[in-house]
Coordinates of C-alpha atoms and ligand atoms in Angstrom, one line a residue:
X1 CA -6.8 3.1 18.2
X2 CA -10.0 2.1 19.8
X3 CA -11.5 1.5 16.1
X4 CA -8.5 -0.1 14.5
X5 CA -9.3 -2.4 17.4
X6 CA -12.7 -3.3 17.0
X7 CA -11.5 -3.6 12.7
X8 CA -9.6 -6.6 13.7
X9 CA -12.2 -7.9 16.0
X10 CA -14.5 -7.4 12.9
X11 CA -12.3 -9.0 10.4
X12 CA -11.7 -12.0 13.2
X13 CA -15.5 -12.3 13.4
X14 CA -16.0 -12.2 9.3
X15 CA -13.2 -14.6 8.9
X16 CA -15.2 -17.1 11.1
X17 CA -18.7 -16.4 10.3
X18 CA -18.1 -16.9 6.2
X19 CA -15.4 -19.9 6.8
X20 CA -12.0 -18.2 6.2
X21 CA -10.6 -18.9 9.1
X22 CA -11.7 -21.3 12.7
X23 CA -9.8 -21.9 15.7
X24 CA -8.0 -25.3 15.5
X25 CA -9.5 -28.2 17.1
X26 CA -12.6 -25.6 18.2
X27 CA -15.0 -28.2 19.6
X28 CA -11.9 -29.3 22.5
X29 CA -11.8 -25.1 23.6
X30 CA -9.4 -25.1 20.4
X31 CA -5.4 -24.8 20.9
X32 CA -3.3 -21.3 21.3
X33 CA -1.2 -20.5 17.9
X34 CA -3.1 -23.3 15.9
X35 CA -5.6 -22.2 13.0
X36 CA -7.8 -23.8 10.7
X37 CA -8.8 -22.8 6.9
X38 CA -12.2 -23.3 6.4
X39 CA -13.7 -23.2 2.4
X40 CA -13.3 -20.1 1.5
X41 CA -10.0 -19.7 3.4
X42 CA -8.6 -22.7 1.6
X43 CA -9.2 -20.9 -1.7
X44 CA -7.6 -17.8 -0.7
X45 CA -4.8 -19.4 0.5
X46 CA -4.0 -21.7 -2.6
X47 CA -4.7 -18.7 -5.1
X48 CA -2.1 -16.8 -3.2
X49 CA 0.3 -19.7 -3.6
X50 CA -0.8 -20.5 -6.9
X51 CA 0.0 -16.8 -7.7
X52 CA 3.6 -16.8 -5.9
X53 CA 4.5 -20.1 -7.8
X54 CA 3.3 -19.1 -11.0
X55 CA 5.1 -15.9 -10.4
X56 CA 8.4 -17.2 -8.9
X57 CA 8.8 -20.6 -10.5
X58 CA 6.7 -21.2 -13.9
X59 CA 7.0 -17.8 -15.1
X60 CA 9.8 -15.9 -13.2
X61 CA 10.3 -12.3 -14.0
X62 CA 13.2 -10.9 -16.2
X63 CA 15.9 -10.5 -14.3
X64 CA 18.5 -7.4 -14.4
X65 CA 19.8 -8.1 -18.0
X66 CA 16.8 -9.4 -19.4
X67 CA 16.5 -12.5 -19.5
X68 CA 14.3 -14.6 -17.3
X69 CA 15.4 -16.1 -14.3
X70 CA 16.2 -19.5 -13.9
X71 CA 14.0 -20.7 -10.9
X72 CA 13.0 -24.2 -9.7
X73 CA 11.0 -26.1 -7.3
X74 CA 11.4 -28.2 -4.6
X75 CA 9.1 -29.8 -1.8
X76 CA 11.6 -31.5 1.1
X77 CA 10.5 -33.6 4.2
X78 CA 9.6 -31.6 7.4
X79 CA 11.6 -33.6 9.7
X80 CA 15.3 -33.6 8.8
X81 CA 18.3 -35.2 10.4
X82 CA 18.7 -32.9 13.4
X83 CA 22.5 -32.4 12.2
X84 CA 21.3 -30.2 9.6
X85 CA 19.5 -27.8 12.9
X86 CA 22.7 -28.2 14.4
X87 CA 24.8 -26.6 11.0
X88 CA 22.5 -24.0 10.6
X89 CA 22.6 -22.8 14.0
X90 CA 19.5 -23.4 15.1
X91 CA 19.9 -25.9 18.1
X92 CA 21.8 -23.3 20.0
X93 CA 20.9 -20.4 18.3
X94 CA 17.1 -20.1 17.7
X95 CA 16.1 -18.5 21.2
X96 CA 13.9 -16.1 22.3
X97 CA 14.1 -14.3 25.7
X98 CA 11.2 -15.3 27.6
X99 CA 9.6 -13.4 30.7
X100 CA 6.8 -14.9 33.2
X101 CA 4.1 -12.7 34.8
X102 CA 4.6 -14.9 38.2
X103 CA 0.6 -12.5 39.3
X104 CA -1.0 -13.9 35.8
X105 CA 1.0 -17.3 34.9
X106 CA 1.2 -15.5 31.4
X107 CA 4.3 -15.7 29.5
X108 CA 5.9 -13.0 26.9
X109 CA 8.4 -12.7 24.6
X110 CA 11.3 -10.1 26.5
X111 CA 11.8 -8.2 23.1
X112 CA 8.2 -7.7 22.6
X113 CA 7.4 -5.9 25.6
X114 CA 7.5 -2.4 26.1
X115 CA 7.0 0.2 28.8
X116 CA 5.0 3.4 29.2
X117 CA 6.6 6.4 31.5
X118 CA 2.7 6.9 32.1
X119 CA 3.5 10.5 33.6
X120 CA 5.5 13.1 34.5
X121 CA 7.6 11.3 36.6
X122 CA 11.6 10.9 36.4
X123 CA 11.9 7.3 36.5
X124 CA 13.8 6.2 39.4
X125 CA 13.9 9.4 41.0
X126 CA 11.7 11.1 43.9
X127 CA 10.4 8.9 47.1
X128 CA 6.6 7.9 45.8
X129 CA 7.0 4.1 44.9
X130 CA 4.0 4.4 43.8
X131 CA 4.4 7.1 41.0
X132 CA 7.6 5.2 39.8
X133 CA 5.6 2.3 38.6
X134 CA 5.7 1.9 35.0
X135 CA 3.3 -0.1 32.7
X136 CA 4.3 -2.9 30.3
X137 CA 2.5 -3.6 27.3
X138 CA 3.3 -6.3 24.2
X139 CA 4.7 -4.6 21.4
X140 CA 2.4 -4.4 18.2
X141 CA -0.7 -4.8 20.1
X142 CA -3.3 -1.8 19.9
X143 CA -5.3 -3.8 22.5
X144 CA -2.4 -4.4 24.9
X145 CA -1.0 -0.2 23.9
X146 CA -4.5 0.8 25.2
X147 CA -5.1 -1.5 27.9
X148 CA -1.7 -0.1 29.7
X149 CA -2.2 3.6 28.9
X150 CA -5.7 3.4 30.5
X151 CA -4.3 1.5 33.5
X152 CA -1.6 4.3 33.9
X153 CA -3.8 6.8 33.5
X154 CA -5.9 5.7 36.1
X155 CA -2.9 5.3 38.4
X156 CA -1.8 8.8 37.6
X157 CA -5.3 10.4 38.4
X158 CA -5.6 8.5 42.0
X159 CA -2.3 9.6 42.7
X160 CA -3.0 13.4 41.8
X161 CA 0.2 13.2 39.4
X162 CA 0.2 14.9 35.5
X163 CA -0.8 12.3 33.0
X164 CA 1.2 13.0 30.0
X165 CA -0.7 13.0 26.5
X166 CA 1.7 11.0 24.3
X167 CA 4.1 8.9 27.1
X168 CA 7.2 8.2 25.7
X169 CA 7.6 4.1 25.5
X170 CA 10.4 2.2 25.7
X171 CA 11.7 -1.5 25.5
X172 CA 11.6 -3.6 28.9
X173 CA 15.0 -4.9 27.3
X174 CA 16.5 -1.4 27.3
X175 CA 19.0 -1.0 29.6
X176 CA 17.8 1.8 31.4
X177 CA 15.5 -1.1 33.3
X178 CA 18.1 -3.0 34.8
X179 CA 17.7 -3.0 38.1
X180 CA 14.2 -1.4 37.7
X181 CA 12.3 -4.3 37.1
X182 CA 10.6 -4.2 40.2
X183 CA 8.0 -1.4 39.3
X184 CA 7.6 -3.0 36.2
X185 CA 3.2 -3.9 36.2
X186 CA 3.2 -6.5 33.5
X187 CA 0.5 -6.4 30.8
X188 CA -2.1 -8.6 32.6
X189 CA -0.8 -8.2 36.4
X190 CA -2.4 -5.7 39.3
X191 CA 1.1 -5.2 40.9
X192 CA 4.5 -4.3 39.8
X193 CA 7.2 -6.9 40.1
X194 CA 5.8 -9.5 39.1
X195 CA 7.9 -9.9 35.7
X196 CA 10.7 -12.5 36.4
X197 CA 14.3 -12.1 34.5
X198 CA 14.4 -13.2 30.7
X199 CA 15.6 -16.4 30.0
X200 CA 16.8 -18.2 26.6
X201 CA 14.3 -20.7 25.1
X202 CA 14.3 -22.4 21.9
X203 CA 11.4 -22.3 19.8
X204 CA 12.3 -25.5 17.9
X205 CA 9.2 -28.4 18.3
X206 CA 10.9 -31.3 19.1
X207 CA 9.8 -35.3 18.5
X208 CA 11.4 -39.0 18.1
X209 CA 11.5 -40.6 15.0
X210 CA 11.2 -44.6 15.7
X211 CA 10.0 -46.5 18.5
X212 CA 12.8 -45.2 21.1
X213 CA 12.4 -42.3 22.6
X214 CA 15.9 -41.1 23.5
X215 CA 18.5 -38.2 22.5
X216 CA 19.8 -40.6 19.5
X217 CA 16.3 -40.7 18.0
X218 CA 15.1 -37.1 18.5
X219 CA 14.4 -35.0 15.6
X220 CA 13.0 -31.6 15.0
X221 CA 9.7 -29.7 13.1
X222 CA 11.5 -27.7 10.8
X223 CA 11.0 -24.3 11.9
X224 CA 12.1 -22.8 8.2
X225 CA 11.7 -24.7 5.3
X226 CA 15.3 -22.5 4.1
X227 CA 17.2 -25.6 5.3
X228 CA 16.2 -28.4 3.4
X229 CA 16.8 -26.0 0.1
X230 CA 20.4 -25.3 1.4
X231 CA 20.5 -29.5 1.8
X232 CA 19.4 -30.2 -1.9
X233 CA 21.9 -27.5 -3.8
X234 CA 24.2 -29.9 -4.8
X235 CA 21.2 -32.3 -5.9
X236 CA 19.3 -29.8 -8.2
X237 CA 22.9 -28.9 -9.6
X238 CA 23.7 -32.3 -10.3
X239 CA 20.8 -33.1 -11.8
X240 CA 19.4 -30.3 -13.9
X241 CA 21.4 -28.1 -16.2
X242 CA 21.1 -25.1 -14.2
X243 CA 23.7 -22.3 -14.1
X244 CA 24.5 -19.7 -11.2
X245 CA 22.6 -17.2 -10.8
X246 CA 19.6 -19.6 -10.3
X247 CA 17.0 -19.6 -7.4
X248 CA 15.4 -22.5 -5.4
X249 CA 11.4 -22.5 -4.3
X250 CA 9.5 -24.4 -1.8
X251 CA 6.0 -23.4 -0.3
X252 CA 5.7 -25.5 3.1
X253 CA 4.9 -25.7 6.8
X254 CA 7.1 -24.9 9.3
X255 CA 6.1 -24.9 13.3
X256 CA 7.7 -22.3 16.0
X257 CA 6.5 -23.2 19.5
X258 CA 6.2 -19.3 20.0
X259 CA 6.3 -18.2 23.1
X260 CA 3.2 -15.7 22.8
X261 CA 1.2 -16.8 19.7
X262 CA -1.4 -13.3 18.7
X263 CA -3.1 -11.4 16.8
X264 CA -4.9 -14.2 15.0
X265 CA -2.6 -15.7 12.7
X266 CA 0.0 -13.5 12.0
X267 CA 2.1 -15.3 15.1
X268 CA 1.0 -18.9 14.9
X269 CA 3.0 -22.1 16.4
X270 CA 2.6 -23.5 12.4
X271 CA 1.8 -21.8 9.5
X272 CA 3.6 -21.9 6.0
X273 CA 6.2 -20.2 4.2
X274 CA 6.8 -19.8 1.1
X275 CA 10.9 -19.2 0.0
X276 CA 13.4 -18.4 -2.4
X277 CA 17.0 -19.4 -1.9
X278 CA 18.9 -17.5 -4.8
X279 CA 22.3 -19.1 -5.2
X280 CA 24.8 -15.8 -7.1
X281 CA 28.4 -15.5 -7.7
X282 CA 29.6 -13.5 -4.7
X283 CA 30.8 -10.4 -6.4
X284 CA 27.2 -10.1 -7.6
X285 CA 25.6 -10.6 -4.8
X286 CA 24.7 -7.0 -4.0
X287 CA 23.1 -6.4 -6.9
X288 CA 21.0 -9.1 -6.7
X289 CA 20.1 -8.1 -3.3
X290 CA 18.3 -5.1 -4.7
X291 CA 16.9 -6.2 -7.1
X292 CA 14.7 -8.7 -5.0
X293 CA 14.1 -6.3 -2.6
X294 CA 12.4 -4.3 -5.1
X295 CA 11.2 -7.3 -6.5
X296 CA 9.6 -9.1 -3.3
X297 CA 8.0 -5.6 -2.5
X298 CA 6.2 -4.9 -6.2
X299 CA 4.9 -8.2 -5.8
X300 CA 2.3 -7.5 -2.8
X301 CA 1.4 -4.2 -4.7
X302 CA 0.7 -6.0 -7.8
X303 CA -1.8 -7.9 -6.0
X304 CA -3.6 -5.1 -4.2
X305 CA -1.6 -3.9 -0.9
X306 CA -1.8 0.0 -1.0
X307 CA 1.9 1.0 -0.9
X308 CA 0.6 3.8 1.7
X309 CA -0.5 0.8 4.2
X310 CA 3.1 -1.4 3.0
X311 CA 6.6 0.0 3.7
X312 CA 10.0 -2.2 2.8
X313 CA 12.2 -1.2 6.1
X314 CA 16.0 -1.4 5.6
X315 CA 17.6 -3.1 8.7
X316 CA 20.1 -1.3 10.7
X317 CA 23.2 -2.2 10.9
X318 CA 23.2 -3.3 14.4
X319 CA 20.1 -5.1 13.9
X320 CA 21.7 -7.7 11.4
X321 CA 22.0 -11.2 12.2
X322 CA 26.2 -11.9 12.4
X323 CA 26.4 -14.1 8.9
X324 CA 23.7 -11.2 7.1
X325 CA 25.5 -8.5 4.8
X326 CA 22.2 -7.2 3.9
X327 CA 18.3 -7.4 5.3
X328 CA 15.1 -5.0 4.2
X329 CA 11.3 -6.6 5.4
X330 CA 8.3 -5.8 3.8
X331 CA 6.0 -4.6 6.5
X332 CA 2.5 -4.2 6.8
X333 CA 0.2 -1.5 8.6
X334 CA -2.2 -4.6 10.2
X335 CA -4.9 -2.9 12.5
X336 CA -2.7 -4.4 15.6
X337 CA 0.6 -2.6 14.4
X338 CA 2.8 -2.6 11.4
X339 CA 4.3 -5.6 10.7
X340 CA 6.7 -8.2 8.9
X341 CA 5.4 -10.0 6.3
X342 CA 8.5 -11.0 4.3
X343 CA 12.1 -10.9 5.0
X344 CA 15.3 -10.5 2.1
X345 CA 18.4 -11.0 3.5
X346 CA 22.1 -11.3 1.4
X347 CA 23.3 -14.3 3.9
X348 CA 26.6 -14.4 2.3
X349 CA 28.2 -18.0 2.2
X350 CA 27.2 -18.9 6.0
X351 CA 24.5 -21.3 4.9
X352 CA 26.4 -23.4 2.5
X353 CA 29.4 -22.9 4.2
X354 CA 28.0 -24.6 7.6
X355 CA 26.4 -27.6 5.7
X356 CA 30.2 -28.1 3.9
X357 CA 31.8 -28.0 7.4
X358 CA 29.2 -29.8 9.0
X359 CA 28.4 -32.5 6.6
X360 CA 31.8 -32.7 5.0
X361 CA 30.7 -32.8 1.3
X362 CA 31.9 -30.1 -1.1
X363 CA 29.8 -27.4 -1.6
X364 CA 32.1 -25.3 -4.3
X365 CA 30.0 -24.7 -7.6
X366 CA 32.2 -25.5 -10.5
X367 CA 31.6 -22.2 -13.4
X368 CA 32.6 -23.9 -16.9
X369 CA 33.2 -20.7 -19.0
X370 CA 35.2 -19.0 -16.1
X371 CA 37.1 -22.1 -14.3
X372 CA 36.3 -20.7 -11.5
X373 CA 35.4 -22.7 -8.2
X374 CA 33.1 -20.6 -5.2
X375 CA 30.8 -21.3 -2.7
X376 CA 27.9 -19.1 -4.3
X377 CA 26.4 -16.4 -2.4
X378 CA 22.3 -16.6 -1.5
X379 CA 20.0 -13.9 -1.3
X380 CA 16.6 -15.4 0.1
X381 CA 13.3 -13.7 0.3
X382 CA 11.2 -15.7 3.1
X383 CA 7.9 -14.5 3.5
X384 CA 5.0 -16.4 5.3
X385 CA 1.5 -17.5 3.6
X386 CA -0.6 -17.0 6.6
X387 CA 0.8 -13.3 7.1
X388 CA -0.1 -12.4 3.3
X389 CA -3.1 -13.9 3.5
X390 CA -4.0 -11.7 6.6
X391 CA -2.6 -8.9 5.2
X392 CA -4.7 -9.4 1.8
X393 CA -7.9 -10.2 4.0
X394 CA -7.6 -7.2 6.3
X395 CA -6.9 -4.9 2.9
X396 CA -9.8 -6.1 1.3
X397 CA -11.9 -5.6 4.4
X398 CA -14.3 -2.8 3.8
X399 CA -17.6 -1.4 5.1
X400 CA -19.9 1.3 2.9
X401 CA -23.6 1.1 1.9
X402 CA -25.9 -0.9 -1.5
X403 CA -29.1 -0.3 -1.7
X404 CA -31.4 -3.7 -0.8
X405 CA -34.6 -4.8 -3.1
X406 CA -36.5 -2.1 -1.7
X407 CA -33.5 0.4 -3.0
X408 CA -33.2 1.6 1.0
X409 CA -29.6 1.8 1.4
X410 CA -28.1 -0.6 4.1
X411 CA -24.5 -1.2 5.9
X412 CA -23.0 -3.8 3.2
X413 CA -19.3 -5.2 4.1
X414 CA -17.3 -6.3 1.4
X415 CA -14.1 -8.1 0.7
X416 CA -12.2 -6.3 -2.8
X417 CA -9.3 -9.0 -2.8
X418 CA -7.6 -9.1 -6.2
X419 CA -9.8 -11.2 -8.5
X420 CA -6.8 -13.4 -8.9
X421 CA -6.9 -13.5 -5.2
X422 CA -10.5 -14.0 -4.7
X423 CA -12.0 -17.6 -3.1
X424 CA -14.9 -17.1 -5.8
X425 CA -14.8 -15.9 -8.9
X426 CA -18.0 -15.7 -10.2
X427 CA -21.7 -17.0 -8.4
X428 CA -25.0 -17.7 -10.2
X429 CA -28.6 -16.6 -9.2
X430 CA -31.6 -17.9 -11.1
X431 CA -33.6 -14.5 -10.2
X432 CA -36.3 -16.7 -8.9
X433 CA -37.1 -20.3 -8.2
X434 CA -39.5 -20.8 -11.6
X435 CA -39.9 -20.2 -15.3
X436 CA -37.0 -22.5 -16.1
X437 CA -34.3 -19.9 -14.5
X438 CA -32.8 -22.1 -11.8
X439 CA -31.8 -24.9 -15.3
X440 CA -30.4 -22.3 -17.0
X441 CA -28.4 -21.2 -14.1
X442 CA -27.3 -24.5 -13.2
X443 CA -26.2 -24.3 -17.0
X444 CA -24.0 -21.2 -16.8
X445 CA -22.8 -22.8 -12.9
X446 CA -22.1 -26.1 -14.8
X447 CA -20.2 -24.4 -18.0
X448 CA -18.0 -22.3 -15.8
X449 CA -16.8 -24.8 -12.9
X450 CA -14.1 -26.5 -15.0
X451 CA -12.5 -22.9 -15.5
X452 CA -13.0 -21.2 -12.6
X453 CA -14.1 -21.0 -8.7
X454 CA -17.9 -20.8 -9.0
X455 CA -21.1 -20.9 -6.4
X456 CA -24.6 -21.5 -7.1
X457 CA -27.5 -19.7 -5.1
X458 CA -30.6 -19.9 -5.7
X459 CA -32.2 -19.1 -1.8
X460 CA -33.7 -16.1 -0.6
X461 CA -33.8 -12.3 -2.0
X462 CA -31.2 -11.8 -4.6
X463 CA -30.6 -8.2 -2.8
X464 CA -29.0 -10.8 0.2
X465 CA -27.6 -13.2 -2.0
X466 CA -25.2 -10.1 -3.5
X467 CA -24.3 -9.3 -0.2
X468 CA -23.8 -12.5 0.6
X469 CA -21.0 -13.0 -1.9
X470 CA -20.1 -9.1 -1.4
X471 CA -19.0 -10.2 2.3
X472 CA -16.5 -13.5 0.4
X473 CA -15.4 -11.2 -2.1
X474 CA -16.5 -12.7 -5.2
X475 CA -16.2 -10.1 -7.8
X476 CA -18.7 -11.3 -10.3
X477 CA -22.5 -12.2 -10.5
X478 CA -24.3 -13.7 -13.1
X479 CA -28.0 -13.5 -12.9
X480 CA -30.5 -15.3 -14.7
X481 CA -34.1 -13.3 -15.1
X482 CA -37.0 -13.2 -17.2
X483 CA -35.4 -11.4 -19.9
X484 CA -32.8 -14.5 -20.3
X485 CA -35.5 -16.2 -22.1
X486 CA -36.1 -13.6 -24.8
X487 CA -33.2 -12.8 -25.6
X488 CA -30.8 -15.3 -24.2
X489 CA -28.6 -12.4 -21.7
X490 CA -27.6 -12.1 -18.1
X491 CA -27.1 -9.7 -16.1
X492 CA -23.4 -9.9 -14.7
X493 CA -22.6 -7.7 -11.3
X494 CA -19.3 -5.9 -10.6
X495 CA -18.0 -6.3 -6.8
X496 CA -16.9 -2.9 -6.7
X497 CA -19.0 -1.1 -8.4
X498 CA -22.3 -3.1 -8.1
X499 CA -23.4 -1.6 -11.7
X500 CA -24.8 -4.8 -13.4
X501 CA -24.4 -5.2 -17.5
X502 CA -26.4 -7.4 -19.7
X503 CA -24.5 -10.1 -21.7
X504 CA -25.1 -13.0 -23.9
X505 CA -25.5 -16.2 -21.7
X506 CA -23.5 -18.9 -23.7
X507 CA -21.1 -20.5 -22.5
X508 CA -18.3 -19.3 -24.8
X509 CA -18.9 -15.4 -24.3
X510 CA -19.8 -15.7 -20.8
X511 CA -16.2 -17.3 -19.7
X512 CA -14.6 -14.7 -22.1
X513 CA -16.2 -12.2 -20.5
X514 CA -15.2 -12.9 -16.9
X515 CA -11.7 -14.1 -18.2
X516 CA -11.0 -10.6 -19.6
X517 CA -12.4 -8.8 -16.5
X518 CA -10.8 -11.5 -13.9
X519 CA -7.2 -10.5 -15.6
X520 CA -7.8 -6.8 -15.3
Ligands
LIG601 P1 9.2 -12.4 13.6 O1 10.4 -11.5 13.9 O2 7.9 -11.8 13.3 O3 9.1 -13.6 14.6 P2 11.1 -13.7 11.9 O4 11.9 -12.5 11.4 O5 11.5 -14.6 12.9 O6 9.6 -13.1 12.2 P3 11.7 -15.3 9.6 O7 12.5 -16.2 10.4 O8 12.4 -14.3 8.8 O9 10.7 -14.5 10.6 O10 10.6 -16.1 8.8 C1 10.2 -15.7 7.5 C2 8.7 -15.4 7.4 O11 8.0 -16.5 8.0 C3 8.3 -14.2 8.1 O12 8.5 -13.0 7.4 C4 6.8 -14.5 8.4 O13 6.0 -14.1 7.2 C5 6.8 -16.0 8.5 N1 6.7 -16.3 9.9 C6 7.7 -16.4 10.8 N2 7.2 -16.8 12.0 C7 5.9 -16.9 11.9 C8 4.8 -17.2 12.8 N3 5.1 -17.5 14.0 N4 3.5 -17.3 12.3 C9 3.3 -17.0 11.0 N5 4.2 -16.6 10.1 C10 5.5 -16.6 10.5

């Protein structure tokens, strides 16, 4: 555990040092849950939604029988009227139970923290106050995990009690703990008790739209960007010729004043979703259900998440939301934990049905060839940008050895994203500064830019500048050197396997070349 944690301190570290990733607003002691994407991050980001639109909406897959899938676009405001957070349930509904460490003035999630029976102790039994304390941890957090087993174990050994190996762990929620609270040590206090009771608070960011700030003019950051899909149905039916089964997209921002924003992005107050609302006849419903849970989850392997490090978790029954038939996520082993990176639920009619009640227009789709009059079914898979992007970051993150000009092998880390994935595809080194080299480079650098996501580097050793490049995970070097001039080749330099080829330098072969070995 100890090394997945320093991992993630070491991809945190990378992230900043290349420009993946900053703290928002850095130079003011930056702002908790906010993140900025620096150049290179900017580039992953928008491949991966370039890939996921290119994928979903321009060139959807075949669907069951065959035939593509009917899939459009749409990009909605971010503020709605706040009637539409009241139909979906949101203005009562979207809560989280929140705890305060009264010791710490540090605030949880209630569902997030766990407990460790640190020893061999029956809770609640014997007359030691001391050995019935318990130690609460956040759930998902290596760090935190460690932090409290230490602590307990430490506890344990002054007390002369048996520390147990693997301590069972439990949910501060579970009911077990009612009435227990008191000998509760929360994840950053010295003294048990300290944990007040949960209470509900809604995670919805709130603003005024106009010059008066009162209840008639406050409005809401949408904190899904499913709703203002649900609120256009009826426009996209109206105005394209689109037929049920057909699916609605929209990539945007959506903000969650979380409670406890960590580990690094993957619980931000705004980051960016990217979702598909897939309106069905409701007797098909089912079936389409599986097949975009298989769908959704082929899609991250495609694009280089080992299915050992990916799962795609069926939700219990008891664990579905009331209007939900159906819910699987696609979950990810992160260094800090394994988890959620994309939900698919089969929410029924509720959606539609809300906005019909609450808005009073008819939401019924109209099927010519049958006569028949529903309010269509959606299946949506709702995954977040940020969370791939992490998850595609820490997969990519690797450490092994390449030899430096001297051919002594050193530590080199490298990123192997997906090309498709990758910030920059290809760099360009004149070998050295002379002999004409760095104006052919600038050449090749100056051919390949309209195509493609290209650097030019023409400092230091060329040993450094590959590992340089290894470390932003551009799969593909070109070097100019003195040979170029003979014969007119490069050398070009694989990522992965650092074996270098010579090939002919025009322009016309040499974007061939990477094209072919970019698509592979
Ligand atoms: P969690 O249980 O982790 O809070 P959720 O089930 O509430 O997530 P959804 O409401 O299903 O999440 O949102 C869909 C997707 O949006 C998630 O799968 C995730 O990728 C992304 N997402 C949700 N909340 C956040 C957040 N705070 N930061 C980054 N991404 C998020």
């Amino acid at each position: 555990m100890a090394n997945e944690q320093d991992l993630m301190e070491r991809i945190v570290a990378l992230a900043k040092r290349r420009g993946f990733i900053y703290p928002s607003s850095e130079i003011y002691g930056g702002i908790n849950g906010f993140w900025d994407y620096g150049p290179l991050g900017v580039e992953l980001k928008r491949n991966l939604k370039d890939a996921w639109w290119q994928d979903i909406v321009r060139c959807p897959p075949a669907g069951p029988d065959g035939r593509p899938l009917q899939m459009v676009g749409l990009d909605c405001s971010i503020i709605m009227n706040p009637k539409v957070w009241e139909a979906s349930g949101h203005v009562t509904g979207f809560t989280d139970p929140m705890v305060d460490c009264k010791e710490s003035n540090n605030r949880y999630r209630a569902d997030q923290l766990m407990v460790i029976y640190a020893w061999d102790v029956e809770f609640g039994s014997g007359d030691d106050s001391q050995a019935r304390r318990v130690f609460a941890f956040v759930h998902n957090d290596a760090k935190s995990f460690a932090a409290a087993l230490s602590r307990a174990k430490k506890e344990a050994k002054k007390l002369g009690v048996k520390v147990v190996d693997e301590p069972p762990v439990l949910p501060l929620m579970h009911p077990e703990f009612e009435g227990y609270w008191q000998w509760v040590v929360g994840p950053d206090a010295t003294e048990p008790g300290t944990l007040t009771q949960p209470r509900q608070f809604n995670l919805m960011f709130k603003s005024h739209a106009g010059a008066m700030e009162d209840s008639a003019s406050l409005v809401y950051l949408r904190p899904e960007t499913a709703q203002g899909i649900f609120c256009n149905y009826k426009n996209v039916t109206d105005t394209t010729r689109i037929k049920v089964p057909f699916g609605i997209a929209q990539i945007g921002k959506a903000f969650r004043n979380e409670i406890n924003p960590r580990n690094f992005t993957f619980r931000s107050r705004e980051f960016e979703q990217m979702e598909i609302e897939f309106f069905c006849h409701p007797s098909q419903a089912d079936p389409w259900y599986a097949w975009w849970r298989d769908a959704r989850f082929k899609w991250y392997v495609d694009y280089g998440l080992k299915s050992s490090k990916l799962r795609l978790r069926d939700h219990e029954k008891e664990e579905l939301a009331h209007y939900a038939r159906a819910c699987a996520d696609v979950e990810y082993e992160f260094p800090f934990g394994t988890s959620e990176l994309e939900g698919i639920a089969n929410r029924t009619d509720f959606d539609l049905a809300q906005h019909q009640k609450f808005s009073g227009r008819d939401m019924t789709y109209f099927d010519d060839e049958t006569k028949e009059r529903f309010i269509p079914h959606v299946i949506e898979p709702s995954g977040g940008i940020d969370r791939a992007a992490l998850a595609f970051l820490c997969e990519a993150y690797c450490e092994d050895e390449a030899p430096d000009e001297n051919g002594a092998m050193q530590r080199r880390t490298v990123l192997r994203f997906h090309p498709r994935l990758a910030p920059v595809k290809a760099a360009i080194f004149p070998l050295v500064k002379k002999d004409g080299m760095p104006e052919k480079a600038l050449e090749i650098y100056a051919a390949l830019r309209p195509q493609m996501t290209a650097f030019y580097d023409e400092k230091g050793a060329v040993g450094r500048r590959y590992r340089r490049q290894d470390e932003a995970g551009t799969p593909f070097c070109i070097t100019v050197d003195g040979q170029t001039r003979e014969d007119g080749t490069v050398t070009i330099r694989d990522r992965d396997s650092m074996k270098q080829e010579r090939i002919a330098s025009d322009a016309p072969t040499l974007l061939g070349c990477l094209q072919d070995r970019l698509r592979r």
